[in-house]
mmCIF file of C-alpha atoms in Angstrom:
data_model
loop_
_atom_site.group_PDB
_atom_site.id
_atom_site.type_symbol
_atom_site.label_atom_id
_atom_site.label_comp_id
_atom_site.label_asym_id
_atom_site.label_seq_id
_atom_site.Cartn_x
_atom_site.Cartn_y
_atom_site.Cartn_z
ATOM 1 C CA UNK A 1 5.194 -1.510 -19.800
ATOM 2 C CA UNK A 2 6.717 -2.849 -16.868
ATOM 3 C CA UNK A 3 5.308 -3.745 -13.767
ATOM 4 C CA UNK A 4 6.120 -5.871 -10.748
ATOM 5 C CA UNK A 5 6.632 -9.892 -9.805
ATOM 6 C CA UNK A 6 4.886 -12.231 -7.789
ATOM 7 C CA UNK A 7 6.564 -13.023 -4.649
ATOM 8 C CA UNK A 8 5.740 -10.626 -1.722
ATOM 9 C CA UNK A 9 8.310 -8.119 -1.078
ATOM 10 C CA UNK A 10 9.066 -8.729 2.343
ATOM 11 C CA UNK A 11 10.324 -12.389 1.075
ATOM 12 C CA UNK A 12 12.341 -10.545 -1.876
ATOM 13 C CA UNK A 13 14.068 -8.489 0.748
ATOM 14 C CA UNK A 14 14.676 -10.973 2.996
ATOM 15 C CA UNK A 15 15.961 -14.000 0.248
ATOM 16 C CA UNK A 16 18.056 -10.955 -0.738
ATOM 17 C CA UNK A 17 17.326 -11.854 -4.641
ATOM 18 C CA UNK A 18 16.856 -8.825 -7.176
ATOM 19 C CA UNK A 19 13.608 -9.321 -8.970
ATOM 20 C CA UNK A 20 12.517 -7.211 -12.008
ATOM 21 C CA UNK A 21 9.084 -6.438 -12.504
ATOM 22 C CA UNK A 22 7.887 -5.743 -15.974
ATOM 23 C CA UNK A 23 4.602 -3.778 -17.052
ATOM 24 C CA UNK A 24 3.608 -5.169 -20.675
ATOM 25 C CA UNK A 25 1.463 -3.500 -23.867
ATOM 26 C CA UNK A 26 0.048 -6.367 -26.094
ATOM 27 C CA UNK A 27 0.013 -4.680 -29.400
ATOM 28 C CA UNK A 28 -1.518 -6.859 -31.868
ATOM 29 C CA UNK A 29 -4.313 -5.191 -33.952
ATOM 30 C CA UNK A 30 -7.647 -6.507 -34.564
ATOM 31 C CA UNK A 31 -10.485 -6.771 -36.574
ATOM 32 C CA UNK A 32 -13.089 -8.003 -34.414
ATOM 33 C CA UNK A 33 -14.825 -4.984 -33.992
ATOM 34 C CA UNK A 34 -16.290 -4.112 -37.338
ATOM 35 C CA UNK A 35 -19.059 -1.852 -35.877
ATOM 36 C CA UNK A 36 -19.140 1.257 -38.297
ATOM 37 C CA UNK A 37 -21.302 3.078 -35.757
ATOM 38 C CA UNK A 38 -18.531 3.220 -33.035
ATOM 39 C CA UNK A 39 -14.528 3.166 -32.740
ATOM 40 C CA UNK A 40 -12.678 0.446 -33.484
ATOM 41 C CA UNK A 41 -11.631 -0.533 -29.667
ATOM 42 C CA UNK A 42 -9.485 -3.561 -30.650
ATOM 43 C CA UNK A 43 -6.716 -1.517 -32.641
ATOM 44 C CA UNK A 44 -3.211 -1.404 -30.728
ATOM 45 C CA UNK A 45 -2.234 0.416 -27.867
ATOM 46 C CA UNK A 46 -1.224 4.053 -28.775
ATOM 47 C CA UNK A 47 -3.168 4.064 -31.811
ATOM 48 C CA UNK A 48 -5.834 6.610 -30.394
ATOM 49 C CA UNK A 49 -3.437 8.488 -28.741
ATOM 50 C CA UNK A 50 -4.753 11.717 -29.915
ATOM 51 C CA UNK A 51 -8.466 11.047 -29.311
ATOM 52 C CA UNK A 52 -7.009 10.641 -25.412
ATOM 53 C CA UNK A 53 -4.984 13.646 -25.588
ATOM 54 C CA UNK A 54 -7.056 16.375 -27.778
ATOM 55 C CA UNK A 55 -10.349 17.722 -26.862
ATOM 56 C CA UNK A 56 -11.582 18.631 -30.603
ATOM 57 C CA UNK A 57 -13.522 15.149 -31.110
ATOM 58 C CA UNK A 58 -14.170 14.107 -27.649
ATOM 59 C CA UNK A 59 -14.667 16.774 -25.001
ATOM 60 C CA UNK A 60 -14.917 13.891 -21.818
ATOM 61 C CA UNK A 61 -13.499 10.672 -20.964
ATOM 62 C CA UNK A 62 -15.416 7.657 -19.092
ATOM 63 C CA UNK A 63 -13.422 4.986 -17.769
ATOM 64 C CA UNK A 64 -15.415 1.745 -17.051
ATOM 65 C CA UNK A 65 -13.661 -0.381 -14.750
ATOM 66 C CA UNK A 66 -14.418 -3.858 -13.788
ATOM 67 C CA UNK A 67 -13.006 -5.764 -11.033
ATOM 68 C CA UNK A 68 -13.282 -9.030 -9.545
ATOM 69 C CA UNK A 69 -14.338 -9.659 -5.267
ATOM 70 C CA UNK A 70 -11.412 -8.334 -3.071
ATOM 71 C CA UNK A 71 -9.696 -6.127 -5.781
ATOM 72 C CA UNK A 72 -11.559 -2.819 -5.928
ATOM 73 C CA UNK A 73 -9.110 -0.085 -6.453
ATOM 74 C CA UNK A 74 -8.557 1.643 -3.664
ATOM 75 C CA UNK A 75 -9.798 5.230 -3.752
ATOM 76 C CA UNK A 76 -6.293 7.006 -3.293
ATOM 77 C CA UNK A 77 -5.041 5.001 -6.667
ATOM 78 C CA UNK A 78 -8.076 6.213 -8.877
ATOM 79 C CA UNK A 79 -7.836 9.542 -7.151
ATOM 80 C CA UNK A 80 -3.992 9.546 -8.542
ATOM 81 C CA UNK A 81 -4.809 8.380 -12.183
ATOM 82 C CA UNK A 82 -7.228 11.293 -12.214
ATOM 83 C CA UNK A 83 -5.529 13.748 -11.341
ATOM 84 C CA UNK A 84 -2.345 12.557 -13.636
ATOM 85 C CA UNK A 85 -5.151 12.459 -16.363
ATOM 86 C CA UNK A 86 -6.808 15.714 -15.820
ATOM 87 C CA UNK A 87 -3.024 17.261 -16.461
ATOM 88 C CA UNK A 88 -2.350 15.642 -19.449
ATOM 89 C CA UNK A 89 -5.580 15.616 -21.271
ATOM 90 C CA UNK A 90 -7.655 18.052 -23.335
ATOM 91 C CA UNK A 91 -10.820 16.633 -21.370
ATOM 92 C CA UNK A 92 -13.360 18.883 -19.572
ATOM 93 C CA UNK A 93 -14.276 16.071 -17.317
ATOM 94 C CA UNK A 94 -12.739 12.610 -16.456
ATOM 95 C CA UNK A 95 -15.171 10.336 -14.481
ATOM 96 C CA UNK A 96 -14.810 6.530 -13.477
ATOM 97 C CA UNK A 97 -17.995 4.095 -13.140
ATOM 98 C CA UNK A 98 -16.936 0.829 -11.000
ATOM 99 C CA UNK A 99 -18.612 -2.174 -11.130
ATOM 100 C CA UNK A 100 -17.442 -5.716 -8.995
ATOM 101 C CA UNK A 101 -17.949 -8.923 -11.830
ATOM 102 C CA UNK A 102 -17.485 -12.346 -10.595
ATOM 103 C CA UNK A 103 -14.478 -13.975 -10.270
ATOM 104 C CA UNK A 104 -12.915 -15.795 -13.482
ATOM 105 C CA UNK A 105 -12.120 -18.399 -11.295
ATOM 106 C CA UNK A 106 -8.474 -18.401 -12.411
ATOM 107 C CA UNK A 107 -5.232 -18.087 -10.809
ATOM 108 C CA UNK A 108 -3.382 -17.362 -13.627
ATOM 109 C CA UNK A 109 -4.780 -15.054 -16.430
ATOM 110 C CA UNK A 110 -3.543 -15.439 -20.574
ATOM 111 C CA UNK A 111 -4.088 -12.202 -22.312
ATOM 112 C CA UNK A 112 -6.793 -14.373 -24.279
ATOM 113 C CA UNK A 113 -8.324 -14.537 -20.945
ATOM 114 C CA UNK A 114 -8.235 -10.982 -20.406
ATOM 115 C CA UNK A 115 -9.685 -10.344 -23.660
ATOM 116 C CA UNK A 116 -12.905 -12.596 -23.856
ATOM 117 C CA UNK A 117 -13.318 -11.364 -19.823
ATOM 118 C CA UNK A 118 -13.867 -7.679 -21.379
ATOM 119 C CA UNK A 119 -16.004 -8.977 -24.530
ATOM 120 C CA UNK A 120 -17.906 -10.423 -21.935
ATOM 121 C CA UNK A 121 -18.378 -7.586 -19.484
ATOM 122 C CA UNK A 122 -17.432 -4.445 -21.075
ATOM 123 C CA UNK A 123 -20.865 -2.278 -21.391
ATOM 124 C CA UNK A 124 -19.809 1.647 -22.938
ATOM 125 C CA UNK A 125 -18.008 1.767 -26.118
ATOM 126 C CA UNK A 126 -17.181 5.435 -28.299
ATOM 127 C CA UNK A 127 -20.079 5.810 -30.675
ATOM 128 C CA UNK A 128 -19.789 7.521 -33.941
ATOM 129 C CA UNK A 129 -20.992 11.567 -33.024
ATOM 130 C CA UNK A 130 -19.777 10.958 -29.488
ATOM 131 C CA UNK A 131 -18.419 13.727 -27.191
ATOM 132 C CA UNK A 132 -17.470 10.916 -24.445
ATOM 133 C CA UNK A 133 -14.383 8.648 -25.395
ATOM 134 C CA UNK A 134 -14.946 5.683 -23.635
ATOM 135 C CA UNK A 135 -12.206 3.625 -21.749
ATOM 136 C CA UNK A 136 -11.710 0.343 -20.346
ATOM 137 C CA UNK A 137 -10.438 -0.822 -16.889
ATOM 138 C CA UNK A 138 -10.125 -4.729 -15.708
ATOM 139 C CA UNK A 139 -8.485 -5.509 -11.894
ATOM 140 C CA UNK A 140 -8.902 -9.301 -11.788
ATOM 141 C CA UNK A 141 -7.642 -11.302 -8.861
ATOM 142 C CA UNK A 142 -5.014 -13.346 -10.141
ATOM 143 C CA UNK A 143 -1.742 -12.684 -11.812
ATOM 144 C CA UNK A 144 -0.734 -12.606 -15.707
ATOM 145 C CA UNK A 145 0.515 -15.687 -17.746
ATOM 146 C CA UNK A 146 4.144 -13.606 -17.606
ATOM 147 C CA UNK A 147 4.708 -13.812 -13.817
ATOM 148 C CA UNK A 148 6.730 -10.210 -13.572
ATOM 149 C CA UNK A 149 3.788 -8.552 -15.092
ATOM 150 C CA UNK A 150 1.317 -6.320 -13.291
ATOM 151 C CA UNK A 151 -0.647 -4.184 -15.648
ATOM 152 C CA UNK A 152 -0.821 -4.740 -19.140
ATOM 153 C CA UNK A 153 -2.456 -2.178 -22.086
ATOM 154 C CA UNK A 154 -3.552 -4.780 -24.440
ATOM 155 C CA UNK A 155 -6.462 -2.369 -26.974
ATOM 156 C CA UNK A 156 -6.152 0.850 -27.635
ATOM 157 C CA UNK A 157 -8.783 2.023 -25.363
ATOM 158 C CA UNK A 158 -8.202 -1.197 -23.097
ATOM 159 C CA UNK A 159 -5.923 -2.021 -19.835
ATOM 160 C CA UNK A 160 -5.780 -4.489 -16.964
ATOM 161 C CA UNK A 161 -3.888 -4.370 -13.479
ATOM 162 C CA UNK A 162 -3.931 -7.713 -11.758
ATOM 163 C CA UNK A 163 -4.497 -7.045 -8.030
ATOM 164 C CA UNK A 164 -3.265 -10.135 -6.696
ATOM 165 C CA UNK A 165 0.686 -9.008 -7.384
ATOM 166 C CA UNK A 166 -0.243 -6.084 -6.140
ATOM 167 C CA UNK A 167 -1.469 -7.745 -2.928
ATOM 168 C CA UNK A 168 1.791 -9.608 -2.602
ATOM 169 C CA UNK A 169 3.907 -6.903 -3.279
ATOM 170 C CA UNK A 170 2.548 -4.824 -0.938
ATOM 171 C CA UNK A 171 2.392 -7.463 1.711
ATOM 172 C CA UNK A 172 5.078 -8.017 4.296
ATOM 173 C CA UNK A 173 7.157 -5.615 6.876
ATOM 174 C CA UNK A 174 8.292 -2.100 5.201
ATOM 175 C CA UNK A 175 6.238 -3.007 1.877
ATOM 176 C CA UNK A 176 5.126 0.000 -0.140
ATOM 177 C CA UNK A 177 1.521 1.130 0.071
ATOM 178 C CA UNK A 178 -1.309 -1.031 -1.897
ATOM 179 C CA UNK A 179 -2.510 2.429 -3.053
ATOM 180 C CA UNK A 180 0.800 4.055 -4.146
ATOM 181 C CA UNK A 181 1.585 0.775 -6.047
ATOM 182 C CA UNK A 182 -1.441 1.070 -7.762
ATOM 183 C CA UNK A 183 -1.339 4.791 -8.636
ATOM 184 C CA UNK A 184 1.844 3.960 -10.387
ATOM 185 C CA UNK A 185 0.663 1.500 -12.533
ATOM 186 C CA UNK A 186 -2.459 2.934 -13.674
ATOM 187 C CA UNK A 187 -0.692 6.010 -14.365
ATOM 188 C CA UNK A 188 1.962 3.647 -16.319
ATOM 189 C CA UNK A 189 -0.225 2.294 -18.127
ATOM 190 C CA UNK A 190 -2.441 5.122 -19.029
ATOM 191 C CA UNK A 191 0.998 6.643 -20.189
ATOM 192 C CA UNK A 192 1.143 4.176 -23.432
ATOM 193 C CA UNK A 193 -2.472 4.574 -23.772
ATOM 194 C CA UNK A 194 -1.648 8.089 -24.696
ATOM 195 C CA UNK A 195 1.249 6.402 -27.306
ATOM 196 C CA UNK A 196 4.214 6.716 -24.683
ATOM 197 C CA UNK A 197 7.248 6.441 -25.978
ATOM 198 C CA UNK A 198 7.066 6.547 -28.955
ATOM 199 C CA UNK A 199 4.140 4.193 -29.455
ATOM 200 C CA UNK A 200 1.466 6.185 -31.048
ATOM 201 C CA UNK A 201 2.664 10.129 -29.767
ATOM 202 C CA UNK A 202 5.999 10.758 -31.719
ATOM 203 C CA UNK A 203 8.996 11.729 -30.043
ATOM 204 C CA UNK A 204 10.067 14.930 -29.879
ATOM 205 C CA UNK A 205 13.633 14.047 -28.874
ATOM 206 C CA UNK A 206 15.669 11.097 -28.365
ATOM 207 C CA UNK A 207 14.440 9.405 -25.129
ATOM 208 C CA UNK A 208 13.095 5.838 -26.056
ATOM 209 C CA UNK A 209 14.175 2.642 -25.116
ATOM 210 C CA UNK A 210 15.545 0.347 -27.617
ATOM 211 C CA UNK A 211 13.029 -2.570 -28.230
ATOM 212 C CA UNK A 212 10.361 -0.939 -26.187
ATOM 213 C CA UNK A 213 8.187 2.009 -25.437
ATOM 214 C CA UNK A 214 9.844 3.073 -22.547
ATOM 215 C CA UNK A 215 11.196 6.858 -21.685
ATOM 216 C CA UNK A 216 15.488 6.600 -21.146
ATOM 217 C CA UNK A 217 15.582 9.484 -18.600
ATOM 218 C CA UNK A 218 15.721 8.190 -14.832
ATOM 219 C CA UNK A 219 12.863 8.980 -12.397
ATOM 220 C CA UNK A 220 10.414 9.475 -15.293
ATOM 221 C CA UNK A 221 7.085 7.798 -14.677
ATOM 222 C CA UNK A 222 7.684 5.653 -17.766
ATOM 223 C CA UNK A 223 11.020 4.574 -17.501
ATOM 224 C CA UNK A 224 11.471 0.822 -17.299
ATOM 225 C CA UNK A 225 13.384 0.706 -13.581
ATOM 226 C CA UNK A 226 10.408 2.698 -12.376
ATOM 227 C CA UNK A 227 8.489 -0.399 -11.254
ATOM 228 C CA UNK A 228 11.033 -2.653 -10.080
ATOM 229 C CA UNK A 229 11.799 -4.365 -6.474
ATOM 230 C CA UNK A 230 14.609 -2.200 -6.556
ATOM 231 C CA UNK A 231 13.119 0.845 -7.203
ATOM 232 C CA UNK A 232 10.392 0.538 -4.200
ATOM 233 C CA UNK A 233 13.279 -1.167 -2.027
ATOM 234 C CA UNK A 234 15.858 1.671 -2.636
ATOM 235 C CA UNK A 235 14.444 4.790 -4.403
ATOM 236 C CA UNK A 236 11.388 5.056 -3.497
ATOM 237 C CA UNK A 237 10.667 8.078 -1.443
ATOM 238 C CA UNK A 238 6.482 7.498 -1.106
ATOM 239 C CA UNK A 239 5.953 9.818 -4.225
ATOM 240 C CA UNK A 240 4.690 8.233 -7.182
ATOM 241 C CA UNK A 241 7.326 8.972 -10.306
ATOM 242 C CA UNK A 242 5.708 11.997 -12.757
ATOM 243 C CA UNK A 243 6.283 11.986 -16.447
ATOM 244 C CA UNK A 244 10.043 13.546 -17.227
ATOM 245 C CA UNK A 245 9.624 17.132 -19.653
ATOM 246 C CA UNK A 246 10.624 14.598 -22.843
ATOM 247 C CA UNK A 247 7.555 12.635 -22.299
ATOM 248 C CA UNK A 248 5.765 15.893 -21.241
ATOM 249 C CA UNK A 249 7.171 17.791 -24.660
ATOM 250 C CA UNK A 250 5.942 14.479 -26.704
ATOM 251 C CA UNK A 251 2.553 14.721 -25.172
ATOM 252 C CA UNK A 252 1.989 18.500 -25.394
ATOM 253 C CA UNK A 253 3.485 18.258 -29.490
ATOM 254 C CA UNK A 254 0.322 15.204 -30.098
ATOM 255 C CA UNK A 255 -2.276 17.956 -28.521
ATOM 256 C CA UNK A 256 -1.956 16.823 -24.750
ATOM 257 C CA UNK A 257 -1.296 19.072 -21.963
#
């Protein structure tokens, strides 16, 4: 996945120096959770793809999100990922339940970091008979141990945005939105979630990224030059990038809408 770097973007404007900012999937399974009473939530992004996508098993999806003082998503960027959701998923209803945890005191996070944070806060996990698929949401206020990064999806049912990139990129004169920033990446990162490209939702056609699971097509919501200093410097046009019909086709083949 590929997100955004740290220096604000007024300064990568005015230093004149192209930046690339990377979203990242962590994609190492896991044992840990040996609960036989609920799903496994530390398999590897993409591996539940169709539990997201159809609506035979679970008929509603709860997304828990956590975030730390100063870093509450903003309303627009939620009200983005849900309505990207509510088109691609077999769900009859979608709800979010926020909740502000303390700081972790850090100013840069390892993905070990992000993963004992949600062992230690997460509360809802998918029980066995459940209608509700449970998903998990953590905005902490520093930025990832790979500077470029902004949003990783490190479990299958598991993703975090860090919110102070997000801040700097969207500080500084002619800066895109905090909100429209945001409503990219959770949207991004929902995407591999839901095992795009390639990464849990089979292709239907030839559109993935060599060495990644990235979409090839241009101006597709998960194409790697999507979230880029470039992209928000000279493409953007204050809409937030939609899936491509590839993407669309691979989701709709896996059960998705």
């Amino acid at each position: 996945m590929n997100l955004f770097n740290r220096p604000g973007f007024f300064l990568i404007i005015c230093s004149l120096v192209f930046l690339t900012y990377t979203c990242t999937d962590s994609t190492r399974p896991s044992s840990d959770d040996h609960s036989e009473n609920r799903l496994n939530s530390k398999a590897a992004p993409g591996s539940s793809a169709e539990l997201y996508l159809q609506g035979d098993q679970y008929t509603a999806l709860r997304v828990e999100i956590d975030y730390m003082p100063g870093h509450k998503p903003t309303r627009t960027g939620l009200d983005s990922l849900e309505t990207f959701l509510e088109r691609r998923l077999n769900k009859q209803t979608i709800s979010f339940e926020l909740t502000e945890i303390s700081s972790g005191g850090k100013d840069v996070y390892t993905i070990g970091d992000i993963r004992s944070l949600e062992d230690k806060h997460r509360n809802n996990f998918t029980g066995a008979g459940d209608e509700i698929l449970h998903s998990y949401f953590l905005m902490v206020d520093g930025e990832y141990e790979q500077s470029s990064v902004i949003g990783v999806a490190y479990w299958n049912t598991s993703l975090a945005v860090f919110g102070k990139t997000i801040e700097d990129i969207s500080s500084g004169l002619g800066a895109p939105p905090e909100d429209k920033i945001e409503g990219t990446v959770f949207r991004h990162e929902f995407g591999h979630l839901m095992g795009l490209v390639g990464n849990g939702t089979p292709i239907q056609s030839n559109h993935k990224t060599s060495g990644s699971a990235h979409c090839t097509n241009d101006g597709c919501l998960m194409n790697p030059a999507v979230e880029t200093a470039n992209f928000f410097a000279n493409i953007f046009d204050g809409d937030i990038p939609d899936l491509d019909q590839f993407c669309v086709e691979d989701l709709q083949a896996n059960g998705g809408e």
